[in-house]
């Protein structure tokens, strides 16, 4: 692990990035790539907030020192040197964390680590913005994850039993309404306290099977309540497969197709997405991403 300089106290102006910085610290050993991009997001956001006040300038300077130390430590890691690979790494990590929390939620297992997983996934989707604008899907997942974290936290705090799944999020601004209020009070246990199932690298290891598409945002119906379904009996539901273009079965590219390094990186990203989808038995998403990869490799176009 890279040796990082200590940061001075967080200026009040930077309150909005304190959880991103905490997430960075929690991932210094767990996943240095995630830690690096969390700090990059904090630097970029902090510069926009206040780069002139002396205490803010000092803080940002020390934070940039940490960033440089991490970049040197990670060396030629493709997730750092190639934006496409880095973006895919963050998206996959955030998705696995989201799926772990959603899995626990739908099984009715409400606990602090599940709440933290939902909220941390939303923070990591914030971090993805260092690569550009978020996709509509990422925005929906961020909104849902942050709303869920706040909702379940408040229910447990008040001695109430939360409703599993995307039930009750009817208002478009539900997440924004609770975003700041919930963030300040959400639990943040140290990384050492996280169970193995919380680790995105081990996501899905709890043995609970979720139906394909069960991790979709709030516009997806929740599982029926009171049906007596347990994690060991929950079975995947049938899902329609996307239509496959017959032309894509021709795997030999045309002679005039010239693929760039970026094309190969994009194809690799789609394959990674497909692998993540298959891990959760989401065949439709896997097929769609594999089609995109094949389309790109055979035609040079998406």
CSV table of C-alpha atoms in Angstrom, one decimal:
chain,number,residue,atom,x,y,z
A,1,UNK,CA,0.0,0.0,0.0
A,2,UNK,CA,1.2,3.5,-0.9
A,3,UNK,CA,2.3,5.7,2.0
A,4,UNK,CA,-0.2,8.6,2.1
A,5,UNK,CA,0.3,12.0,3.8
A,6,UNK,CA,-2.1,12.8,6.6
A,7,UNK,CA,-4.9,15.2,5.7
A,8,UNK,CA,-5.7,18.3,7.7
A,9,UNK,CA,-9.2,18.7,9.2
A,10,UNK,CA,-11.9,18.8,6.6
A,11,UNK,CA,-13.0,22.4,5.9
A,12,UNK,CA,-16.8,22.9,6.5
A,13,UNK,CA,-17.1,23.9,2.8
A,14,UNK,CA,-16.2,20.3,1.8
A,15,UNK,CA,-18.8,18.6,3.9
A,16,UNK,CA,-20.5,17.2,0.7
A,17,UNK,CA,-17.4,15.1,-0.1
A,18,UNK,CA,-16.6,13.8,3.3
A,19,UNK,CA,-18.3,10.4,2.6
A,20,UNK,CA,-16.5,10.0,-0.6
A,21,UNK,CA,-13.2,10.6,1.2
A,22,UNK,CA,-14.2,8.1,3.9
A,23,UNK,CA,-15.0,5.6,1.2
A,24,UNK,CA,-11.5,6.2,-0.3
A,25,UNK,CA,-9.9,5.5,3.1
A,26,UNK,CA,-11.9,2.3,3.5
A,27,UNK,CA,-10.7,1.1,0.1
A,28,UNK,CA,-7.0,1.9,0.3
A,29,UNK,CA,-6.3,-1.7,1.0
A,30,UNK,CA,-9.5,-3.3,-0.3
A,31,UNK,CA,-9.3,-1.8,-3.8
A,32,UNK,CA,-6.7,1.0,-4.4
A,33,UNK,CA,-8.2,1.8,-7.8
A,34,UNK,CA,-11.6,2.6,-6.2
A,35,UNK,CA,-9.7,4.6,-3.5
A,36,UNK,CA,-7.8,6.6,-6.2
A,37,UNK,CA,-10.9,7.6,-8.1
A,38,UNK,CA,-12.8,8.5,-4.9
A,39,UNK,CA,-10.0,11.0,-4.2
A,40,UNK,CA,-9.9,12.3,-7.7
A,41,UNK,CA,-13.7,13.0,-7.5
A,42,UNK,CA,-13.1,14.7,-4.2
A,43,UNK,CA,-10.4,16.9,-5.7
A,44,UNK,CA,-12.4,17.8,-8.7
A,45,UNK,CA,-15.5,18.6,-6.6
A,46,UNK,CA,-13.5,20.5,-4.0
A,47,UNK,CA,-11.9,22.7,-6.7
A,48,UNK,CA,-15.4,23.7,-7.9
A,49,UNK,CA,-16.6,24.4,-4.4
A,50,UNK,CA,-13.7,26.5,-3.0
A,51,UNK,CA,-10.1,26.6,-4.3
A,52,UNK,CA,-9.2,30.1,-2.9
A,53,UNK,CA,-9.8,30.0,0.9
A,54,UNK,CA,-6.4,29.2,2.6
A,55,UNK,CA,-7.8,26.2,4.5
A,56,UNK,CA,-9.4,24.8,1.4
A,57,UNK,CA,-6.2,25.3,-0.7
A,58,UNK,CA,-4.2,23.5,2.0
A,59,UNK,CA,-6.6,20.6,2.2
A,60,UNK,CA,-6.8,20.2,-1.6
A,61,UNK,CA,-3.0,20.3,-1.8
A,62,UNK,CA,-2.6,17.5,0.7
A,63,UNK,CA,-5.3,15.5,-1.1
A,64,UNK,CA,-3.6,15.9,-4.4
A,65,UNK,CA,-0.4,14.6,-2.7
A,66,UNK,CA,-2.3,11.5,-1.7
A,67,UNK,CA,-3.6,11.2,-5.3
A,68,UNK,CA,-0.1,11.4,-6.8
A,69,UNK,CA,1.2,8.8,-4.3
A,70,UNK,CA,-1.6,6.4,-5.3
A,71,UNK,CA,-1.0,7.0,-9.0
A,72,UNK,CA,2.7,6.2,-8.6
A,73,UNK,CA,1.9,3.1,-6.5
A,74,UNK,CA,-0.6,1.8,-9.1
A,75,UNK,CA,2.0,2.3,-11.8
A,76,UNK,CA,0.8,0.9,-15.2
A,77,UNK,CA,-2.6,-0.4,-13.9
A,78,UNK,CA,-4.9,-0.1,-16.9
A,79,UNK,CA,-7.8,1.0,-14.7
A,80,UNK,CA,-5.7,4.1,-14.0
A,81,UNK,CA,-4.0,4.7,-17.4
A,82,UNK,CA,-7.2,4.0,-19.5
A,83,UNK,CA,-10.4,5.8,-18.7
A,84,UNK,CA,-12.6,3.2,-20.3
A,85,UNK,CA,-11.1,0.4,-18.2
A,86,UNK,CA,-11.3,2.6,-15.1
A,87,UNK,CA,-14.9,3.5,-15.7
A,88,UNK,CA,-15.8,-0.2,-16.2
A,89,UNK,CA,-13.9,-1.1,-13.0
A,90,UNK,CA,-15.9,1.4,-11.0
A,91,UNK,CA,-19.2,0.6,-12.6
A,92,UNK,CA,-18.8,-3.1,-12.0
A,93,UNK,CA,-17.7,-2.6,-8.4
A,94,UNK,CA,-20.6,-0.3,-7.7
A,95,UNK,CA,-23.1,-2.7,-9.4
A,96,UNK,CA,-21.9,-5.7,-7.3
A,97,UNK,CA,-22.2,-3.6,-4.1
A,98,UNK,CA,-25.7,-2.5,-5.2
A,99,UNK,CA,-26.7,-6.1,-6.0
A,100,UNK,CA,-25.5,-7.3,-2.6
A,101,UNK,CA,-27.7,-4.7,-0.8
A,102,UNK,CA,-30.7,-5.3,-3.1
A,103,UNK,CA,-30.4,-9.0,-2.5
A,104,UNK,CA,-30.4,-8.6,1.2
A,105,UNK,CA,-33.3,-6.1,1.0
A,106,UNK,CA,-35.5,-8.3,-1.1
A,107,UNK,CA,-34.8,-11.3,1.3
A,108,UNK,CA,-36.0,-9.1,4.2
A,109,UNK,CA,-32.6,-9.0,5.8
A,110,UNK,CA,-32.3,-5.4,7.0
A,111,UNK,CA,-29.0,-4.5,8.7
A,112,UNK,CA,-26.3,-1.8,8.9
A,113,UNK,CA,-24.0,-3.4,6.4
A,114,UNK,CA,-26.8,-3.6,3.8
A,115,UNK,CA,-27.6,0.0,4.4
A,116,UNK,CA,-24.0,1.0,4.1
A,117,UNK,CA,-23.7,-1.0,0.9
A,118,UNK,CA,-26.6,0.8,-0.7
A,119,UNK,CA,-25.2,4.2,0.3
A,120,UNK,CA,-21.6,3.4,-0.7
A,121,UNK,CA,-22.9,2.2,-4.1
A,122,UNK,CA,-24.6,5.6,-4.6
A,123,UNK,CA,-21.3,7.4,-3.7
A,124,UNK,CA,-19.3,5.3,-6.2
A,125,UNK,CA,-21.8,6.2,-8.9
A,126,UNK,CA,-21.1,9.8,-8.0
A,127,UNK,CA,-17.4,9.1,-8.6
A,128,UNK,CA,-18.1,7.7,-12.1
A,129,UNK,CA,-18.8,11.3,-13.1
A,130,UNK,CA,-15.0,11.9,-13.3
A,131,UNK,CA,-15.3,10.1,-16.7
A,132,UNK,CA,-18.2,12.2,-17.9
A,133,UNK,CA,-22.0,12.3,-17.6
A,134,UNK,CA,-23.8,9.3,-16.0
A,135,UNK,CA,-26.0,7.0,-18.1
A,136,UNK,CA,-29.7,7.1,-17.3
A,137,UNK,CA,-29.4,3.6,-15.8
A,138,UNK,CA,-26.6,4.8,-13.4
A,139,UNK,CA,-28.7,7.8,-12.4
A,140,UNK,CA,-31.6,5.6,-11.5
A,141,UNK,CA,-29.5,3.2,-9.5
A,142,UNK,CA,-27.9,6.1,-7.6
A,143,UNK,CA,-31.2,7.6,-6.8
A,144,UNK,CA,-32.7,4.3,-5.7
A,145,UNK,CA,-29.7,3.2,-3.7
A,146,UNK,CA,-29.6,6.5,-1.8
A,147,UNK,CA,-33.3,6.5,-1.1
A,148,UNK,CA,-33.2,2.9,0.0
A,149,UNK,CA,-30.3,3.6,2.4
A,150,UNK,CA,-32.1,6.5,4.0
A,151,UNK,CA,-35.5,4.8,4.1
A,152,UNK,CA,-34.2,1.6,5.8
A,153,UNK,CA,-32.0,3.4,8.2
A,154,UNK,CA,-34.9,5.6,9.3
A,155,UNK,CA,-37.2,2.6,9.7
A,156,UNK,CA,-34.7,0.7,11.9
A,157,UNK,CA,-34.0,3.8,13.9
A,158,UNK,CA,-37.7,4.3,14.6
A,159,UNK,CA,-38.3,0.6,15.4
A,160,UNK,CA,-40.3,0.0,12.2
A,161,UNK,CA,-40.1,-2.9,9.8
A,162,UNK,CA,-39.0,-1.7,6.3
A,163,UNK,CA,-40.9,-2.8,3.2
A,164,UNK,CA,-38.7,-5.0,1.0
A,165,UNK,CA,-38.0,-4.0,-2.6
A,166,UNK,CA,-38.9,-0.8,-4.4
A,167,UNK,CA,-42.1,-0.1,-2.6
A,168,UNK,CA,-43.1,3.4,-1.6
A,169,UNK,CA,-40.8,5.4,-3.8
A,170,UNK,CA,-43.5,7.0,-5.8
A,171,UNK,CA,-42.3,10.6,-5.9
A,172,UNK,CA,-39.7,11.6,-8.4
A,173,UNK,CA,-37.8,13.6,-5.9
A,174,UNK,CA,-37.9,11.1,-3.1
A,175,UNK,CA,-34.1,10.5,-3.2
A,176,UNK,CA,-33.2,14.2,-3.4
A,177,UNK,CA,-35.4,15.0,-0.5
A,178,UNK,CA,-33.5,12.7,1.8
A,179,UNK,CA,-30.1,12.8,0.2
A,180,UNK,CA,-28.4,15.3,2.5
A,181,UNK,CA,-30.4,14.5,5.7
A,182,UNK,CA,-29.7,10.8,5.4
A,183,UNK,CA,-26.1,11.0,4.5
A,184,UNK,CA,-25.0,12.6,7.8
A,185,UNK,CA,-26.6,9.9,10.0
A,186,UNK,CA,-25.9,6.8,8.0
A,187,UNK,CA,-23.6,4.3,9.8
A,188,UNK,CA,-20.0,3.9,8.6
A,189,UNK,CA,-18.4,0.9,10.3
A,190,UNK,CA,-14.7,0.4,9.6
A,191,UNK,CA,-13.8,-1.8,6.6
A,192,UNK,CA,-12.6,-4.5,8.9
A,193,UNK,CA,-16.2,-4.9,10.2
A,194,UNK,CA,-17.6,-5.7,6.8
A,195,UNK,CA,-18.7,-9.3,6.3
A,196,UNK,CA,-17.3,-11.3,3.4
A,197,UNK,CA,-20.6,-11.1,1.5
A,198,UNK,CA,-20.3,-7.3,1.5
A,199,UNK,CA,-17.1,-7.5,-0.5
A,200,UNK,CA,-18.0,-6.9,-4.2
A,201,UNK,CA,-15.3,-9.4,-5.1
A,202,UNK,CA,-17.4,-12.0,-3.2
A,203,UNK,CA,-20.9,-10.6,-4.1
A,204,UNK,CA,-23.4,-13.3,-4.4
A,205,UNK,CA,-21.5,-15.7,-2.1
A,206,UNK,CA,-24.3,-15.7,0.4
A,207,UNK,CA,-26.1,-18.4,-1.5
A,208,UNK,CA,-29.2,-16.4,-2.1
A,209,UNK,CA,-30.5,-16.4,-5.6
A,210,UNK,CA,-32.2,-13.4,-7.0
A,211,UNK,CA,-34.4,-13.4,-10.1
A,212,UNK,CA,-32.9,-11.7,-13.2
A,213,UNK,CA,-33.8,-8.1,-13.2
A,214,UNK,CA,-34.5,-8.0,-9.5
A,215,UNK,CA,-31.9,-5.4,-9.0
A,216,UNK,CA,-33.6,-2.9,-11.3
A,217,UNK,CA,-34.4,0.6,-9.9
A,218,UNK,CA,-37.7,1.7,-8.5
A,219,UNK,CA,-39.8,1.2,-11.6
A,220,UNK,CA,-39.6,-2.5,-11.2
A,221,UNK,CA,-42.3,-4.2,-9.1
A,222,UNK,CA,-41.2,-5.6,-5.8
A,223,UNK,CA,-41.5,-9.3,-4.7
A,224,UNK,CA,-44.9,-10.1,-3.2
A,225,UNK,CA,-45.0,-9.6,0.5
A,226,UNK,CA,-46.2,-12.4,2.8
A,227,UNK,CA,-45.6,-15.1,0.1
A,228,UNK,CA,-43.4,-17.1,2.4
A,229,UNK,CA,-40.5,-17.1,0.0
A,230,UNK,CA,-37.1,-17.6,1.5
A,231,UNK,CA,-33.6,-17.1,0.1
A,232,UNK,CA,-33.1,-20.9,-0.4
A,233,UNK,CA,-36.4,-21.3,-2.4
A,234,UNK,CA,-36.4,-18.2,-4.5
A,235,UNK,CA,-36.0,-19.3,-8.1
A,236,UNK,CA,-35.2,-17.2,-11.2
A,237,UNK,CA,-38.3,-16.2,-13.2
A,238,UNK,CA,-38.4,-16.7,-16.9
A,239,UNK,CA,-37.2,-13.7,-18.9
A,240,UNK,CA,-37.5,-12.9,-22.6
A,241,UNK,CA,-34.2,-12.9,-24.5
A,242,UNK,CA,-33.3,-10.0,-26.7
A,243,UNK,CA,-33.4,-10.6,-30.4
A,244,UNK,CA,-30.0,-11.5,-31.8
A,245,UNK,CA,-28.9,-10.1,-35.2
A,246,UNK,CA,-28.0,-13.1,-37.4
A,247,UNK,CA,-25.3,-11.0,-39.0
A,248,UNK,CA,-23.4,-11.0,-35.7
A,249,UNK,CA,-22.8,-14.7,-36.0
A,250,UNK,CA,-20.2,-13.9,-38.6
A,251,UNK,CA,-17.2,-13.5,-36.4
A,252,UNK,CA,-14.7,-12.7,-39.2
A,253,UNK,CA,-14.3,-8.9,-39.5
A,254,UNK,CA,-14.2,-7.3,-42.9
A,255,UNK,CA,-10.7,-6.6,-44.4
A,256,UNK,CA,-11.0,-2.8,-44.2
A,257,UNK,CA,-12.0,-2.7,-40.5
A,258,UNK,CA,-9.2,-1.2,-38.4
A,259,UNK,CA,-9.7,-1.4,-34.7
A,260,UNK,CA,-8.0,1.1,-32.4
A,261,UNK,CA,-6.8,0.5,-28.9
A,262,UNK,CA,-9.9,2.3,-27.7
A,263,UNK,CA,-12.1,-0.1,-29.7
A,264,UNK,CA,-10.5,-3.1,-27.9
A,265,UNK,CA,-10.9,-1.4,-24.5
A,266,UNK,CA,-14.6,-0.8,-25.2
A,267,UNK,CA,-15.1,-4.4,-26.3
A,268,UNK,CA,-13.4,-5.5,-23.1
A,269,UNK,CA,-15.7,-3.3,-21.1
A,270,UNK,CA,-18.8,-4.9,-22.7
A,271,UNK,CA,-17.4,-8.3,-22.0
A,272,UNK,CA,-16.9,-7.4,-18.4
A,273,UNK,CA,-20.5,-6.1,-18.1
A,274,UNK,CA,-21.7,-9.4,-19.6
A,275,UNK,CA,-19.7,-11.3,-17.0
A,276,UNK,CA,-21.2,-9.3,-14.2
A,277,UNK,CA,-24.7,-9.9,-15.5
A,278,UNK,CA,-24.1,-13.7,-15.8
A,279,UNK,CA,-22.9,-13.7,-12.2
A,280,UNK,CA,-26.5,-12.7,-11.3
A,281,UNK,CA,-28.2,-14.8,-14.0
A,282,UNK,CA,-29.3,-11.8,-15.9
A,283,UNK,CA,-29.1,-13.4,-19.4
A,284,UNK,CA,-30.7,-10.6,-21.2
A,285,UNK,CA,-28.2,-8.0,-20.1
A,286,UNK,CA,-25.3,-10.4,-20.8
A,287,UNK,CA,-26.5,-11.1,-24.4
A,288,UNK,CA,-27.0,-7.4,-25.1
A,289,UNK,CA,-23.4,-6.6,-24.0
A,290,UNK,CA,-21.9,-9.5,-25.9
A,291,UNK,CA,-23.8,-8.4,-29.0
A,292,UNK,CA,-22.3,-4.9,-28.6
A,293,UNK,CA,-18.8,-6.3,-28.2
A,294,UNK,CA,-19.2,-8.6,-31.2
A,295,UNK,CA,-20.7,-5.7,-33.3
A,296,UNK,CA,-17.7,-3.5,-32.4
A,297,UNK,CA,-15.1,-6.2,-33.1
A,298,UNK,CA,-16.6,-7.2,-36.5
A,299,UNK,CA,-17.5,-3.8,-37.9
A,300,UNK,CA,-15.5,-1.3,-35.9
A,301,UNK,CA,-18.7,0.5,-35.1
A,302,UNK,CA,-21.2,0.4,-32.1
